[in-house]
Amino acid sequence: MGLLAPRSPARPPRLAIAPNPGNPRAEISFILAADVPVDLTVWSADGRRVRTLARGDTYGAGSHAVTWDGRDEGGRQAASGAYLVRLRADGRMTSGKLTLVR
């Protein structure tokens, strides 16, 4: 009977946002260690979901970039201000701050 090697803990995905501040758009870059479903959302400072950029879409291992055009779910321009970008992948979550300037 063989022994199973312990599974190494999953690393949280790495996230970068540029330009920051964004005007009128920003590129959200992330690196994944494996092929996994991804949720990528933009939230306002008061906790409202502004835009869903990915919902359960499977991305392969490696580097990826998604552009937020500065618009909400209804296609309206989001107001200038602070936003939180949240990335969930492989059961792990990370986030980054984004300032949008119009």
PDB file of C-alpha atoms in Angstrom:
ATOM      1  CA  MET A   1       0.000   0.000   0.000  1.00  0.00           C
ATOM      2  CA  GLY A   2       1.457   3.369  -1.030  1.00  0.00           C
ATOM      3  CA  LEU A   3       1.421   6.592   0.885  1.00  0.00           C
ATOM      4  CA  LEU A   4      -0.237   9.689  -0.467  1.00  0.00           C
ATOM      5  CA  ALA A   5       1.825  12.839  -0.528  1.00  0.00           C
ATOM      6  CA  PRO A   6       0.156  15.695   1.318  1.00  0.00           C
ATOM      7  CA  ARG A   7      -1.503  18.166  -1.005  1.00  0.00           C
ATOM      8  CA  SER A   8       0.165  21.542  -0.943  1.00  0.00           C
ATOM      9  CA  PRO A   9      -2.181  24.363  -0.001  1.00  0.00           C
ATOM     10  CA  ALA A  10      -3.640  26.259  -2.944  1.00  0.00           C
ATOM     11  CA  ARG A  11      -2.030  29.604  -3.536  1.00  0.00           C
ATOM     12  CA  PRO A  12      -4.372  32.554  -3.859  1.00  0.00           C
ATOM     13  CA  PRO A  13      -4.479  33.911  -7.394  1.00  0.00           C
ATOM     14  CA  ARG A  14      -2.311  36.978  -8.012  1.00  0.00           C
ATOM     15  CA  LEU A  15      -4.117  40.106  -9.180  1.00  0.00           C
ATOM     16  CA  ALA A  16      -2.892  43.379 -10.724  1.00  0.00           C
ATOM     17  CA  ILE A  17      -4.901  46.391 -11.940  1.00  0.00           C
ATOM     18  CA  ALA A  18      -3.571  48.982 -14.407  1.00  0.00           C
ATOM     19  CA  PRO A  19      -3.778  51.808 -15.014  1.00  0.00           C
ATOM     20  CA  ASN A  20      -4.814  52.767 -11.533  1.00  0.00           C
ATOM     21  CA  PRO A  21      -6.457  55.231 -11.444  1.00  0.00           C
ATOM     22  CA  GLY A  22      -8.331  54.086 -14.519  1.00  0.00           C
ATOM     23  CA  ASN A  23      -9.873  56.469 -17.036  1.00  0.00           C
ATOM     24  CA  PRO A  24     -12.200  55.307 -18.494  1.00  0.00           C
ATOM     25  CA  ARG A  25     -11.090  51.671 -18.329  1.00  0.00           C
ATOM     26  CA  ALA A  26      -8.713  49.397 -16.479  1.00  0.00           C
ATOM     27  CA  GLU A  27      -7.073  46.074 -17.245  1.00  0.00           C
ATOM     28  CA  ILE A  28      -7.333  43.424 -14.557  1.00  0.00           C
ATOM     29  CA  SER A  29      -4.544  40.856 -14.828  1.00  0.00           C
ATOM     30  CA  PHE A  30      -4.286  37.632 -12.880  1.00  0.00           C
ATOM     31  CA  ILE A  31      -2.195  34.497 -12.785  1.00  0.00           C
ATOM     32  CA  LEU A  32      -3.658  31.070 -12.060  1.00  0.00           C
ATOM     33  CA  ALA A  33      -1.767  27.966 -10.973  1.00  0.00           C
ATOM     34  CA  ALA A  34      -4.262  25.560 -12.597  1.00  0.00           C
ATOM     35  CA  ASP A  35      -7.305  25.405 -14.884  1.00  0.00           C
ATOM     36  CA  VAL A  36     -10.167  26.616 -12.670  1.00  0.00           C
ATOM     37  CA  PRO A  37     -13.537  28.380 -12.812  1.00  0.00           C
ATOM     38  CA  VAL A  38     -13.202  32.109 -12.134  1.00  0.00           C
ATOM     39  CA  ASP A  39     -15.548  34.736 -10.718  1.00  0.00           C
ATOM     40  CA  LEU A  40     -14.387  38.312 -11.314  1.00  0.00           C
ATOM     41  CA  THR A  41     -16.521  41.186 -10.007  1.00  0.00           C
ATOM     42  CA  VAL A  42     -16.282  44.930  -9.493  1.00  0.00           C
ATOM     43  CA  TRP A  43     -17.867  46.342  -6.311  1.00  0.00           C
ATOM     44  CA  SER A  44     -18.564  49.917  -5.242  1.00  0.00           C
ATOM     45  CA  ALA A  45     -17.154  51.308  -2.008  1.00  0.00           C
ATOM     46  CA  ASP A  46     -20.599  50.934  -0.403  1.00  0.00           C
ATOM     47  CA  GLY A  47     -20.758  47.201  -1.205  1.00  0.00           C
ATOM     48  CA  ARG A  48     -22.944  47.146  -4.329  1.00  0.00           C
ATOM     49  CA  ARG A  49     -21.963  44.857  -7.177  1.00  0.00           C
ATOM     50  CA  VAL A  50     -21.269  47.120 -10.153  1.00  0.00           C
ATOM     51  CA  ARG A  51     -20.202  44.629 -12.824  1.00  0.00           C
ATOM     52  CA  THR A  52     -19.602  40.917 -13.208  1.00  0.00           C
ATOM     53  CA  LEU A  53     -16.724  40.332 -15.615  1.00  0.00           C
ATOM     54  CA  ALA A  54     -16.573  36.524 -15.266  1.00  0.00           C
ATOM     55  CA  ARG A  55     -18.991  34.119 -13.587  1.00  0.00           C
ATOM     56  CA  GLY A  56     -17.811  30.539 -13.412  1.00  0.00           C
ATOM     57  CA  ASP A  57     -15.876  30.779 -16.666  1.00  0.00           C
ATOM     58  CA  THR A  58     -12.970  28.317 -16.749  1.00  0.00           C
ATOM     59  CA  TYR A  59      -9.582  29.905 -17.340  1.00  0.00           C
ATOM     60  CA  GLY A  60      -6.426  27.882 -17.958  1.00  0.00           C
ATOM     61  CA  ALA A  61      -3.287  27.951 -15.869  1.00  0.00           C
ATOM     62  CA  GLY A  62      -1.145  31.002 -16.572  1.00  0.00           C
ATOM     63  CA  SER A  63      -1.599  34.728 -17.139  1.00  0.00           C
ATOM     64  CA  HIS A  64      -4.889  36.358 -18.113  1.00  0.00           C
ATOM     65  CA  ALA A  65      -6.180  39.901 -18.591  1.00  0.00           C
ATOM     66  CA  VAL A  66      -9.757  41.198 -18.562  1.00  0.00           C
ATOM     67  CA  THR A  67     -10.646  44.800 -19.386  1.00  0.00           C
ATOM     68  CA  TRP A  68     -13.311  46.632 -17.400  1.00  0.00           C
ATOM     69  CA  ASP A  69     -14.725  49.402 -19.564  1.00  0.00           C
ATOM     70  CA  GLY A  70     -15.852  51.449 -16.556  1.00  0.00           C
ATOM     71  CA  ARG A  71     -19.520  50.584 -17.098  1.00  0.00           C
ATOM     72  CA  ASP A  72     -22.051  48.913 -14.832  1.00  0.00           C
ATOM     73  CA  GLU A  73     -24.236  45.893 -15.674  1.00  0.00           C
ATOM     74  CA  GLY A  74     -26.738  48.180 -17.438  1.00  0.00           C
ATOM     75  CA  GLY A  75     -24.084  49.708 -19.696  1.00  0.00           C
ATOM     76  CA  ARG A  76     -24.049  53.041 -17.841  1.00  0.00           C
ATOM     77  CA  GLN A  77     -20.756  54.727 -17.022  1.00  0.00           C
ATOM     78  CA  ALA A  78     -19.789  54.097 -13.415  1.00  0.00           C
ATOM     79  CA  ALA A  79     -19.158  57.200 -11.330  1.00  0.00           C
ATOM     80  CA  SER A  80     -15.687  58.390 -10.416  1.00  0.00           C
ATOM     81  CA  GLY A  81     -14.594  56.866  -7.133  1.00  0.00           C
ATOM     82  CA  ALA A  82     -13.105  53.874  -5.368  1.00  0.00           C
ATOM     83  CA  TYR A  83     -13.975  50.318  -6.366  1.00  0.00           C
ATOM     84  CA  LEU A  84     -12.989  46.848  -5.219  1.00  0.00           C
ATOM     85  CA  VAL A  85     -12.133  44.168  -7.771  1.00  0.00           C
ATOM     86  CA  ARG A  86     -12.676  40.679  -6.381  1.00  0.00           C
ATOM     87  CA  LEU A  87     -11.304  37.505  -7.956  1.00  0.00           C
ATOM     88  CA  ARG A  88     -12.411  34.069  -6.773  1.00  0.00           C
ATOM     89  CA  ALA A  89     -10.665  31.011  -8.212  1.00  0.00           C
ATOM     90  CA  ASP A  90     -10.166  27.456  -6.948  1.00  0.00           C
ATOM     91  CA  GLY A  91     -11.956  28.241  -3.682  1.00  0.00           C
ATOM     92  CA  ARG A  92      -9.582  31.133  -2.945  1.00  0.00           C
ATOM     93  CA  MET A  93     -10.291  34.832  -3.113  1.00  0.00           C
ATOM     94  CA  THR A  94      -8.160  37.917  -3.580  1.00  0.00           C
ATOM     95  CA  SER A  95      -9.043  41.540  -4.202  1.00  0.00           C
ATOM     96  CA  GLY A  96      -7.550  44.829  -5.278  1.00  0.00           C
ATOM     97  CA  LYS A  97      -8.550  48.475  -5.103  1.00  0.00           C
ATOM     98  CA  LEU A  98      -9.269  50.494  -8.211  1.00  0.00           C
ATOM     99  CA  THR A  99      -9.896  54.214  -8.510  1.00  0.00           C
ATOM    100  CA  LEU A 100     -11.958  55.311 -11.496  1.00  0.00           C
ATOM    101  CA  VAL A 101     -11.514  58.920 -12.639  1.00  0.00           C
ATOM    102  CA  ARG A 102     -13.778  60.487 -15.253  1.00  0.00           C
TER     103      ARG A 102
END
